[in-house]
Coordinates of N, CA and C in Angstrom, one line a residue:
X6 N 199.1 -50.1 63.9 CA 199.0 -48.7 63.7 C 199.1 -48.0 65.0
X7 N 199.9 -47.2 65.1 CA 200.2 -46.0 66.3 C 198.9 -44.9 66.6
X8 N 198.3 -45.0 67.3 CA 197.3 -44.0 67.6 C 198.0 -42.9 68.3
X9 N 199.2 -43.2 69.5 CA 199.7 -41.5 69.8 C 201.2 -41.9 69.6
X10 N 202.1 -41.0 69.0 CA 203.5 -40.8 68.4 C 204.0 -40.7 70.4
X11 N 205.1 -41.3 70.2 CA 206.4 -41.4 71.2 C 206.5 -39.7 71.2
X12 N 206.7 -39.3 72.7 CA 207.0 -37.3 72.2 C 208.7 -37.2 71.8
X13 N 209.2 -38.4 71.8 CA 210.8 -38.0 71.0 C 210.3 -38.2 69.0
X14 N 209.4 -38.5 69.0 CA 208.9 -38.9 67.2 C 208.9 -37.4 66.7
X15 N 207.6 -36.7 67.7 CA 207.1 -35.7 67.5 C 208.0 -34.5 67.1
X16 N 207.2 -34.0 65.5 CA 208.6 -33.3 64.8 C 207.9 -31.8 65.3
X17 N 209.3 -30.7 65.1 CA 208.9 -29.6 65.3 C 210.0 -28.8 64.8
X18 N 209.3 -27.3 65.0 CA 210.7 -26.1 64.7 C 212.2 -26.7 65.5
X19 N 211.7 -27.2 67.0 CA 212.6 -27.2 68.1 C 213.7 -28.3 67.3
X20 N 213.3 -29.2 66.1 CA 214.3 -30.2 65.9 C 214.8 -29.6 64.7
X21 N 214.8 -28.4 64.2 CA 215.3 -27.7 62.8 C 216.3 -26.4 63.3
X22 N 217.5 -26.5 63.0 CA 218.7 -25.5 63.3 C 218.7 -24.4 62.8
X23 N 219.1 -23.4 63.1 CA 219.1 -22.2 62.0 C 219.8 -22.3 61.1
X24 N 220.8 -23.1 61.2 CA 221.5 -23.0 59.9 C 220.6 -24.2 58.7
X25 N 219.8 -24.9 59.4 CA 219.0 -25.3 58.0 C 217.8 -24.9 58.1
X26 N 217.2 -23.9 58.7 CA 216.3 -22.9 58.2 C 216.4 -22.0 57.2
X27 N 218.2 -21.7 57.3 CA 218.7 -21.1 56.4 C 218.6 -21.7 54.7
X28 N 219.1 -22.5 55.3 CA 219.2 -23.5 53.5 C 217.1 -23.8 53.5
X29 N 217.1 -23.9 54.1 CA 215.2 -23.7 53.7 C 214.4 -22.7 53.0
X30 N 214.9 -21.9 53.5 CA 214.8 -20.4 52.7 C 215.1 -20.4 51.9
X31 N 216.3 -20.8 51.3 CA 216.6 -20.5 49.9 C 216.4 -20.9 49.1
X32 N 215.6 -22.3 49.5 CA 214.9 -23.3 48.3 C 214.1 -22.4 47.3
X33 N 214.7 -22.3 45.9 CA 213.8 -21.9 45.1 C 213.0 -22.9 44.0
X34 N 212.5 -23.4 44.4 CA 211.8 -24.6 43.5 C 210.4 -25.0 43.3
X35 N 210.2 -25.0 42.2 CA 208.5 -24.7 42.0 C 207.9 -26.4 42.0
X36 N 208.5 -27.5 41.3 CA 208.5 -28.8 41.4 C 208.5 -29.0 42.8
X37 N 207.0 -29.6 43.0 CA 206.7 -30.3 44.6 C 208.0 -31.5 44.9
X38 N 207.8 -32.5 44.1 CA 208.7 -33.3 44.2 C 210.3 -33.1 44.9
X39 N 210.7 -32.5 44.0 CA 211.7 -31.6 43.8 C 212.1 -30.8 44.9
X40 N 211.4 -30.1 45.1 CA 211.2 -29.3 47.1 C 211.8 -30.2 47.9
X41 N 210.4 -31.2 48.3 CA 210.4 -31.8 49.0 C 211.8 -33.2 49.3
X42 N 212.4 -33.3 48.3 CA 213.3 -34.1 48.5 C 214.5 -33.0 48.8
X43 N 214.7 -32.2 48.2 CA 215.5 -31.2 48.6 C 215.5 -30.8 50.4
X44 N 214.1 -30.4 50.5 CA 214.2 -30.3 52.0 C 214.7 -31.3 53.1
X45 N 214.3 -32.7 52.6 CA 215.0 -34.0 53.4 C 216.0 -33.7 53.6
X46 N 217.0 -33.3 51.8 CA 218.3 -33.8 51.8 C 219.0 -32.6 53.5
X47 N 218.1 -31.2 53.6 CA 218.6 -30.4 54.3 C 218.3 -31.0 55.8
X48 N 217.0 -31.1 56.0 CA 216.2 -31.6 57.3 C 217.2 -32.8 57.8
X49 N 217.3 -33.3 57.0 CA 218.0 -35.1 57.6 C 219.7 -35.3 57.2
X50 N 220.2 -34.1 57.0 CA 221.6 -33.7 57.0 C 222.2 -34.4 55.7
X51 N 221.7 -35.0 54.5 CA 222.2 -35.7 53.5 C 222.4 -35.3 52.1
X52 N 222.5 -36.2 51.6 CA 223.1 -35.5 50.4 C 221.8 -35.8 49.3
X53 N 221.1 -35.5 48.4 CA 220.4 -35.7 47.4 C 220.6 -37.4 46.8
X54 N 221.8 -37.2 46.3 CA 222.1 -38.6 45.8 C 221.5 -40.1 46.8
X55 N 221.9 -39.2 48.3 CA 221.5 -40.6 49.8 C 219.7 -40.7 49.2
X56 N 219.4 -39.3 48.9 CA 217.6 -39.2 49.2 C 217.1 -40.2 48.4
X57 N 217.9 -40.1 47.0 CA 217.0 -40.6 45.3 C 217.0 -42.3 46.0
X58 N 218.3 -42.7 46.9 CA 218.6 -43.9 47.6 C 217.5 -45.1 47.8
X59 N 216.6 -43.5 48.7 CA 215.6 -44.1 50.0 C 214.6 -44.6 49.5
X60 N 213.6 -45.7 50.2 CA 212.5 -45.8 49.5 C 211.2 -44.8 49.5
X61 N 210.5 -44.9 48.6 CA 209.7 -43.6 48.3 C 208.7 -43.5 49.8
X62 N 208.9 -45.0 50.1 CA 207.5 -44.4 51.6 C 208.1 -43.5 52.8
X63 N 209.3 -43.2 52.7 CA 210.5 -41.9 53.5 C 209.8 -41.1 52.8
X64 N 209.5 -41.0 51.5 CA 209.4 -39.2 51.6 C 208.2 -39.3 51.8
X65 N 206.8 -40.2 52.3 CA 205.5 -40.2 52.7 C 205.6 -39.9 53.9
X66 N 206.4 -40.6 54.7 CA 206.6 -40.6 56.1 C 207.2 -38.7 56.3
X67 N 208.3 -38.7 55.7 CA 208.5 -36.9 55.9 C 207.9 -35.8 55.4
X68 N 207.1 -36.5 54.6 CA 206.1 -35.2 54.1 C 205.0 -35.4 55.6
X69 N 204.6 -35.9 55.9 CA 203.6 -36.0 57.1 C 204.1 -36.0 58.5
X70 N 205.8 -36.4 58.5 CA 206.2 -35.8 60.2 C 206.9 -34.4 60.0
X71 N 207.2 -34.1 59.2 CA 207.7 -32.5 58.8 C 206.9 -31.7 58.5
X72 N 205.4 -31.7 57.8 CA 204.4 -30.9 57.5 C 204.3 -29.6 58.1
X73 N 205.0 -29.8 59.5 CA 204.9 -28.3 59.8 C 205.7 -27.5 59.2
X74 N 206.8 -27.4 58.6 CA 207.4 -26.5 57.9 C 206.6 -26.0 57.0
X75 N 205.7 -25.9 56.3 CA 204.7 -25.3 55.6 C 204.3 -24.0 56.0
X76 N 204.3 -23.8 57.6 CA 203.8 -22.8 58.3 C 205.3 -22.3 59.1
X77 N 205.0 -20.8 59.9 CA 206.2 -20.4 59.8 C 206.5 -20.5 61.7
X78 N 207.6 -20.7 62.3 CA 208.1 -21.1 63.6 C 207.1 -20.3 64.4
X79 N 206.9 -20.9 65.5 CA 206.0 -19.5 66.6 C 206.7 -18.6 67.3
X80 N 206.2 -17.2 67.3 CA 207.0 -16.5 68.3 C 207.3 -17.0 69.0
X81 N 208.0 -16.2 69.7 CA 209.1 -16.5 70.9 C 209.6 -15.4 71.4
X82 N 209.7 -14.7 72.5 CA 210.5 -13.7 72.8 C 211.7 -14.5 73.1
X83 N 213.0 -14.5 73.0 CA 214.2 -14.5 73.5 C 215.2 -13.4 74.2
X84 N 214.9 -13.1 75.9 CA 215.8 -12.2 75.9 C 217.3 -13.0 76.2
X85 N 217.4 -14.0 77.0 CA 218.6 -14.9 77.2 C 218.4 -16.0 77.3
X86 N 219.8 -16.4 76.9 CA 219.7 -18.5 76.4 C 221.1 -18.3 77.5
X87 N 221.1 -20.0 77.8 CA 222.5 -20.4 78.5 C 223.4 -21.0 77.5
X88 N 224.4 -21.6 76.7 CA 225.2 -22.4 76.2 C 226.2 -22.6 76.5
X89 N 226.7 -24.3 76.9 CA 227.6 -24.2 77.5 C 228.4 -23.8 78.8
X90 N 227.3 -23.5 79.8 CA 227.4 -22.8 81.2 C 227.9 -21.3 80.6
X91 N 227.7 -20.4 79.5 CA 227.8 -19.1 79.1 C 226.3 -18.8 78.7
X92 N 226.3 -17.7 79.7 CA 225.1 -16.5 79.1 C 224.9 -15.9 78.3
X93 N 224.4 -15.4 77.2 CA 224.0 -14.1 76.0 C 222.8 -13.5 77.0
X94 N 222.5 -12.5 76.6 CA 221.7 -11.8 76.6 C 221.4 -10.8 75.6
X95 N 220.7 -10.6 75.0 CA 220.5 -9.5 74.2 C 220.3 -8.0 74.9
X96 N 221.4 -7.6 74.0 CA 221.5 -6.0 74.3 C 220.4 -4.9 74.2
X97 N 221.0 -4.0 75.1 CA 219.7 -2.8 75.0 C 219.7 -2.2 73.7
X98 N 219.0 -2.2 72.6 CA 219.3 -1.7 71.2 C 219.2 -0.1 71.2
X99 N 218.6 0.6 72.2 CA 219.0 1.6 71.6 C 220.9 2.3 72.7
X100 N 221.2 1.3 73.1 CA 222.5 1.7 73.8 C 223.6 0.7 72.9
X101 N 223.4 0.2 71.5 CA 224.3 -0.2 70.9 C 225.9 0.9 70.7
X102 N 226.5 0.1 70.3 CA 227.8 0.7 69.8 C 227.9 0.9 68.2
X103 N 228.5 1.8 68.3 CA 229.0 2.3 66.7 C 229.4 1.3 66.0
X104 N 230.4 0.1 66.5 CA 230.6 -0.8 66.1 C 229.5 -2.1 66.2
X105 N 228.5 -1.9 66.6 CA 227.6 -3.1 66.5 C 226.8 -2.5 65.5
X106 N 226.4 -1.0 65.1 CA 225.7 -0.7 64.2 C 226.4 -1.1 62.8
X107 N 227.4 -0.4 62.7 CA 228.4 -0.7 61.4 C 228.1 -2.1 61.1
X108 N 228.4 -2.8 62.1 CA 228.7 -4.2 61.6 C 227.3 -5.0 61.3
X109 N 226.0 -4.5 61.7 CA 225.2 -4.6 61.6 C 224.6 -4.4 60.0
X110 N 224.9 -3.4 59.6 CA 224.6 -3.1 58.5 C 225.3 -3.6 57.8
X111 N 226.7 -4.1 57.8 CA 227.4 -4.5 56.5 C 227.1 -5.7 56.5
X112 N 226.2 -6.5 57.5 CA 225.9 -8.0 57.1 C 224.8 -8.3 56.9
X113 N 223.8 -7.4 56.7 CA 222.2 -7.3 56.7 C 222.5 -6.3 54.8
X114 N 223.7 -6.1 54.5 CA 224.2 -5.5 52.9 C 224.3 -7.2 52.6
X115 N 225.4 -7.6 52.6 CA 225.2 -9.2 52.4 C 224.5 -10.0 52.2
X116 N 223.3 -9.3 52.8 CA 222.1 -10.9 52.8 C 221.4 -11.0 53.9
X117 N 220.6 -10.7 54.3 CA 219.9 -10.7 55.7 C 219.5 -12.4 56.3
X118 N 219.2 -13.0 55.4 CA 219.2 -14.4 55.8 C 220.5 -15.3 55.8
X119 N 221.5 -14.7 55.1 CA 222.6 -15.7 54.6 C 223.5 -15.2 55.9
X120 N 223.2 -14.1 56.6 CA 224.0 -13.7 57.8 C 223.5 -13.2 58.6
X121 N 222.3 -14.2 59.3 CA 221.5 -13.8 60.7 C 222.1 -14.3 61.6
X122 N 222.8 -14.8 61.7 CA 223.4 -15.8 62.4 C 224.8 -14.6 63.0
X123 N 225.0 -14.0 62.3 CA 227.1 -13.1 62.0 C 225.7 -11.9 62.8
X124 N 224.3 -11.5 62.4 CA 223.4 -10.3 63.4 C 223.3 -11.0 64.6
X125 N 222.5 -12.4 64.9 CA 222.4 -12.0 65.8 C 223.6 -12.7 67.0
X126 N 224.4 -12.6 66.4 CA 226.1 -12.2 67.6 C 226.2 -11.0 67.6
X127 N 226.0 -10.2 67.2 CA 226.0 -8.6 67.5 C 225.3 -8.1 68.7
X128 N 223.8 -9.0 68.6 CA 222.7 -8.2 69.4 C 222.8 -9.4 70.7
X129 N 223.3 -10.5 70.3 CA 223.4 -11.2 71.6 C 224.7 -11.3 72.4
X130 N 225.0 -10.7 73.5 CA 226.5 -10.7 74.1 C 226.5 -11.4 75.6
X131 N 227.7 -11.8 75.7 CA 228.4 -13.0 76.9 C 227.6 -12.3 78.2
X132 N 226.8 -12.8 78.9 CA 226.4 -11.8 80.2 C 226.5 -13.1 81.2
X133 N 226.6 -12.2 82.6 CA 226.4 -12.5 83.6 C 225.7 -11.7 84.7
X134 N 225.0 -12.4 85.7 CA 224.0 -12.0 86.3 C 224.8 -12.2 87.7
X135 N 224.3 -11.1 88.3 CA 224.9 -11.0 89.9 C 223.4 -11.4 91.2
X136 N 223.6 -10.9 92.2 CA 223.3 -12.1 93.0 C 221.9 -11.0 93.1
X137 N 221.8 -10.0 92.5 CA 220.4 -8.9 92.5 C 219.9 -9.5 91.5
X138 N 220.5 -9.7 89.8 CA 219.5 -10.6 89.6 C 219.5 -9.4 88.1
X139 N 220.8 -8.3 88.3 CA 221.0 -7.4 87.2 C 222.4 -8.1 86.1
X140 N 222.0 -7.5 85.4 CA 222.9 -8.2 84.1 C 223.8 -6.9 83.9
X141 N 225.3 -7.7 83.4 CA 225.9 -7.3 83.0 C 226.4 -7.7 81.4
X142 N 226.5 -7.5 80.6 CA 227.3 -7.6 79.3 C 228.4 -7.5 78.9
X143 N 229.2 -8.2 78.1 CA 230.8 -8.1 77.5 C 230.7 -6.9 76.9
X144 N 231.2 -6.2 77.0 CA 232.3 -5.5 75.7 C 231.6 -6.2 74.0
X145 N 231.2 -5.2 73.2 CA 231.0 -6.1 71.8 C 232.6 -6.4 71.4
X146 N 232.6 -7.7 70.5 CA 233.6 -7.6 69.5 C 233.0 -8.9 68.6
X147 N 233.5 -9.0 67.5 CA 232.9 -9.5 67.1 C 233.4 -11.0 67.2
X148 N 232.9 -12.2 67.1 CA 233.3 -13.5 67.5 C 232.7 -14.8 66.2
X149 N 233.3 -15.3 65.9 CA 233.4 -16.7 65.1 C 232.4 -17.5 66.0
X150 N 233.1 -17.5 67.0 CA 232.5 -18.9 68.0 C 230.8 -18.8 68.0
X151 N 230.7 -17.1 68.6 CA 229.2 -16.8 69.5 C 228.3 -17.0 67.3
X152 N 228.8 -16.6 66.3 CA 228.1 -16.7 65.5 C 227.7 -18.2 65.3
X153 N 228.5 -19.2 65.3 CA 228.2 -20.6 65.1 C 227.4 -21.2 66.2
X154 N 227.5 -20.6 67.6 CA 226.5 -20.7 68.3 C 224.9 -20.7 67.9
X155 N 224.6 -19.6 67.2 CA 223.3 -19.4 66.9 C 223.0 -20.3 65.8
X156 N 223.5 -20.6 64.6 CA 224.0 -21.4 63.4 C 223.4 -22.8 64.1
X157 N 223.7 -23.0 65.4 CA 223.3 -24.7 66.0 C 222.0 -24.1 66.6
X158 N 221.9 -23.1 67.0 CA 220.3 -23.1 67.7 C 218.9 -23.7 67.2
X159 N 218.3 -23.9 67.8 CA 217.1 -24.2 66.9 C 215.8 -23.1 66.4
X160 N 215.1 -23.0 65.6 CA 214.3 -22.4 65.1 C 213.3 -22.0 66.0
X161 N 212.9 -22.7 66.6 CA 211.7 -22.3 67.7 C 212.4 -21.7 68.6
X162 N 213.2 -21.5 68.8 CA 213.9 -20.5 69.6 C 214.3 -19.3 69.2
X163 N 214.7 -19.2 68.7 CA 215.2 -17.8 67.9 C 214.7 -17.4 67.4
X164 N 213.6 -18.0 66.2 CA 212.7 -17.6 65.0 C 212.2 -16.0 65.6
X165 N 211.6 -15.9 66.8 CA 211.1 -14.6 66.6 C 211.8 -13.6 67.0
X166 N 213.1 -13.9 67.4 CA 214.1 -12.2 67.3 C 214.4 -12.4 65.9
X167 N 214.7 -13.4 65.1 CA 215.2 -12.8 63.9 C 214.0 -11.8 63.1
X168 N 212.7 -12.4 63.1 CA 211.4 -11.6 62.8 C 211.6 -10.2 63.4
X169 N 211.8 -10.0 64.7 CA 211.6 -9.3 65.1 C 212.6 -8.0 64.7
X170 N 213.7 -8.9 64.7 CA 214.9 -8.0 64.1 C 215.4 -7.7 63.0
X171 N 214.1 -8.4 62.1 CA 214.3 -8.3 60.4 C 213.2 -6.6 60.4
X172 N 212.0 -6.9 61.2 CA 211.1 -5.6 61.1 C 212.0 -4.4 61.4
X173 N 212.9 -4.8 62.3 CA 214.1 -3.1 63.0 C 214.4 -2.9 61.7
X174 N 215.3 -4.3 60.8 CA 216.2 -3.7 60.2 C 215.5 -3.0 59.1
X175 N 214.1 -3.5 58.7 CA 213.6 -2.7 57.5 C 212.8 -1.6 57.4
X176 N 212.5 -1.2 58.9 CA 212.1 0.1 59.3 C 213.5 1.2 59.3
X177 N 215.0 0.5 59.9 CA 215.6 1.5 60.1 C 216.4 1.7 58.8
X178 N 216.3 1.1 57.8 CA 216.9 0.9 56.3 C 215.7 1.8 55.1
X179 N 214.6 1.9 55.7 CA 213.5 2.8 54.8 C 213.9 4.1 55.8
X180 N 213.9 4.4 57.0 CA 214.2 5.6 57.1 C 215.9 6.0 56.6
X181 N 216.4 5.2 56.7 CA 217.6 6.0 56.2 C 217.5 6.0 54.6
X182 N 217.1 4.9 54.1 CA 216.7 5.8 52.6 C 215.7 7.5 52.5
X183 N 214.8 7.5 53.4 CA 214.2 8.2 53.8 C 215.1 9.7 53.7
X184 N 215.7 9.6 54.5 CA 216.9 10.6 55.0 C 218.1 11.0 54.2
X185 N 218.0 9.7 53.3 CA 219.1 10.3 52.4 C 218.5 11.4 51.5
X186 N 217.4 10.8 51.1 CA 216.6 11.4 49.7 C 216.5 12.7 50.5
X187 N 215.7 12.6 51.4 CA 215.4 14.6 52.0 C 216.6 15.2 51.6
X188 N 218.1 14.6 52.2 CA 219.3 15.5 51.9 C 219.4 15.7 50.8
X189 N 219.7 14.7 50.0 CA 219.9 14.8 48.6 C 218.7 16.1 47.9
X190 N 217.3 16.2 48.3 CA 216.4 17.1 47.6 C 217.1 18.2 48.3
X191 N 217.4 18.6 49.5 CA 218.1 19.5 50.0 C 219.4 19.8 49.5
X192 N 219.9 19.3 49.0 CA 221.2 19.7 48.6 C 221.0 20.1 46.9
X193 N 220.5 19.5 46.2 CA 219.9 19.9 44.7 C 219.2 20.7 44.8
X194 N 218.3 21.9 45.9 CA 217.8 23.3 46.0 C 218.3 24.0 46.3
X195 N 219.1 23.5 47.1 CA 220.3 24.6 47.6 C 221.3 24.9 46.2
X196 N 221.5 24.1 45.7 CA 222.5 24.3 43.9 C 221.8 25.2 43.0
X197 N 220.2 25.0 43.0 CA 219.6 25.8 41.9 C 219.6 27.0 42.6
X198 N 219.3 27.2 44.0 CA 219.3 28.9 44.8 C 220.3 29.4 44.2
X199 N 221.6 28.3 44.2 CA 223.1 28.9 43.8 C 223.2 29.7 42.9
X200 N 222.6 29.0 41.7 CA 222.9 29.0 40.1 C 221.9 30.2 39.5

C-alpha cells in the first residue's frame, strides 16, 4: 500500500485540456455508471468500446484519482502564457476592435462552450515585451493556429478567464437585450403618438 502518491501520479485540473473540459461539459447523463465511463473514455483519450475492455478496478482506480472533477477548476488570473517561445497576452477589453467584438458575439451565438477556445483567441493576442517591461500586441485577426492553442491548454490555467469572461459575456448580452427592449418600447410610443 502507497501511503504518499509519486507527484507525477497526482491528478489535477493541470492534467485536463480544454478541449476535454469541453467534451466534459457536455456530458448529459444521469446513470453514474454511464458518466463515469464516459468521462474516462474523454480523460484518457479512448474510445468507449477500449473502456467496456478495461478491468472494472480502472474505473475504481479513476473514480478516486480523478475525483476532483466533481468540483470546479480554481481560479486563476491569466494575463499572459508563453507557447512555443510566442507570447499572448490578453487585451485591454475596453480598447477592443470592432472586429474582435463582432467576432466575439458570433461565436458566444454558437455556443459559448463549444467555442471558448475560437473567444479566447480573440481576447488573447501574439505580444511582445520590450526591454521596459511594456507590452505590445499584434494587430487582431483571426487565427486557426492561436485557437487550437488554447484547445491544448490545460484547465487550471485558463479556467478562470473563461469564468471570468463567461460573466462579461452575460452581463454585456442582458444589457443589450436590455437596450433593445427600451428601443423597441421607444419606438412602439413613438407609433401610437403617430397614430
Amino acid at each position: 500500500m502507497k501511503l504518499f502518491k509519486k507527484k507525477k501520479d497526482v491528478k489535477s485540473w493541470k492534467d485536463i485540456t480544454l478541449e476535454q473540459g469541453i467534451e466534459l461539459s457536455q456530458l448529459d447523463i444521469e446513470d453514474s455508471w454511464e458518466l463515469i465511463t464516459n468521462q474516462m473514455a474523454i480523460i484518457l483519450d479512448t474510445t468507449m468500446d477500449e473502456i467496456e475492455k478495461k478491468p472494472a478496478a480502472l474505473v475504481y482506480e479513476f473514480i478516486n484519482d480523478w475525483a476532483f472533477i466533481k468540483a470546479l477548476p480554481p481560479m486563476k488570473e491569466l494575463k499572459h502564457f508563453k507557447v512555443d517561445g510566442q507570447w499572448y497576452k490578453l487585451c485591454n477589453l475596453s480598447e477592443m476592435t470592432l472586429a474582435q467584438m463582432v467576432d466575439i458575439e458570433e461565436y458566444y451565438k454558437l455556443g459559448l462552450m463549444n467555442n471558448v477556445h475560437k473567444i479566447l483567441s480573440v481576447l488573447y493576442l501574439p505580444a511582445k515585451k520590450d526591454i521596459l517591461g511594456r507590452w505590445t500586441l499584434s494587430e487582431y485577426q483571426p487565427d486557426e493556429g492561436r485557437e487550437n492553442i488554447f484547445l491544448k491548454m490545460d484547465m487550471e490555467s485558463i479556467y478562470g478567464t473563461v469564468l471570468f469572461f463567461w460573466n462579461i459575456v452575460q452581463n454585456y448580452m442582458k444589457g443589450l437585450k436590455d437596450y433593445l427592449k427600451m428601443e423597441e418600447m421607444k419606438m412602439m410610443s413613438m407609433n401610437k403618438v403617430e397614430e
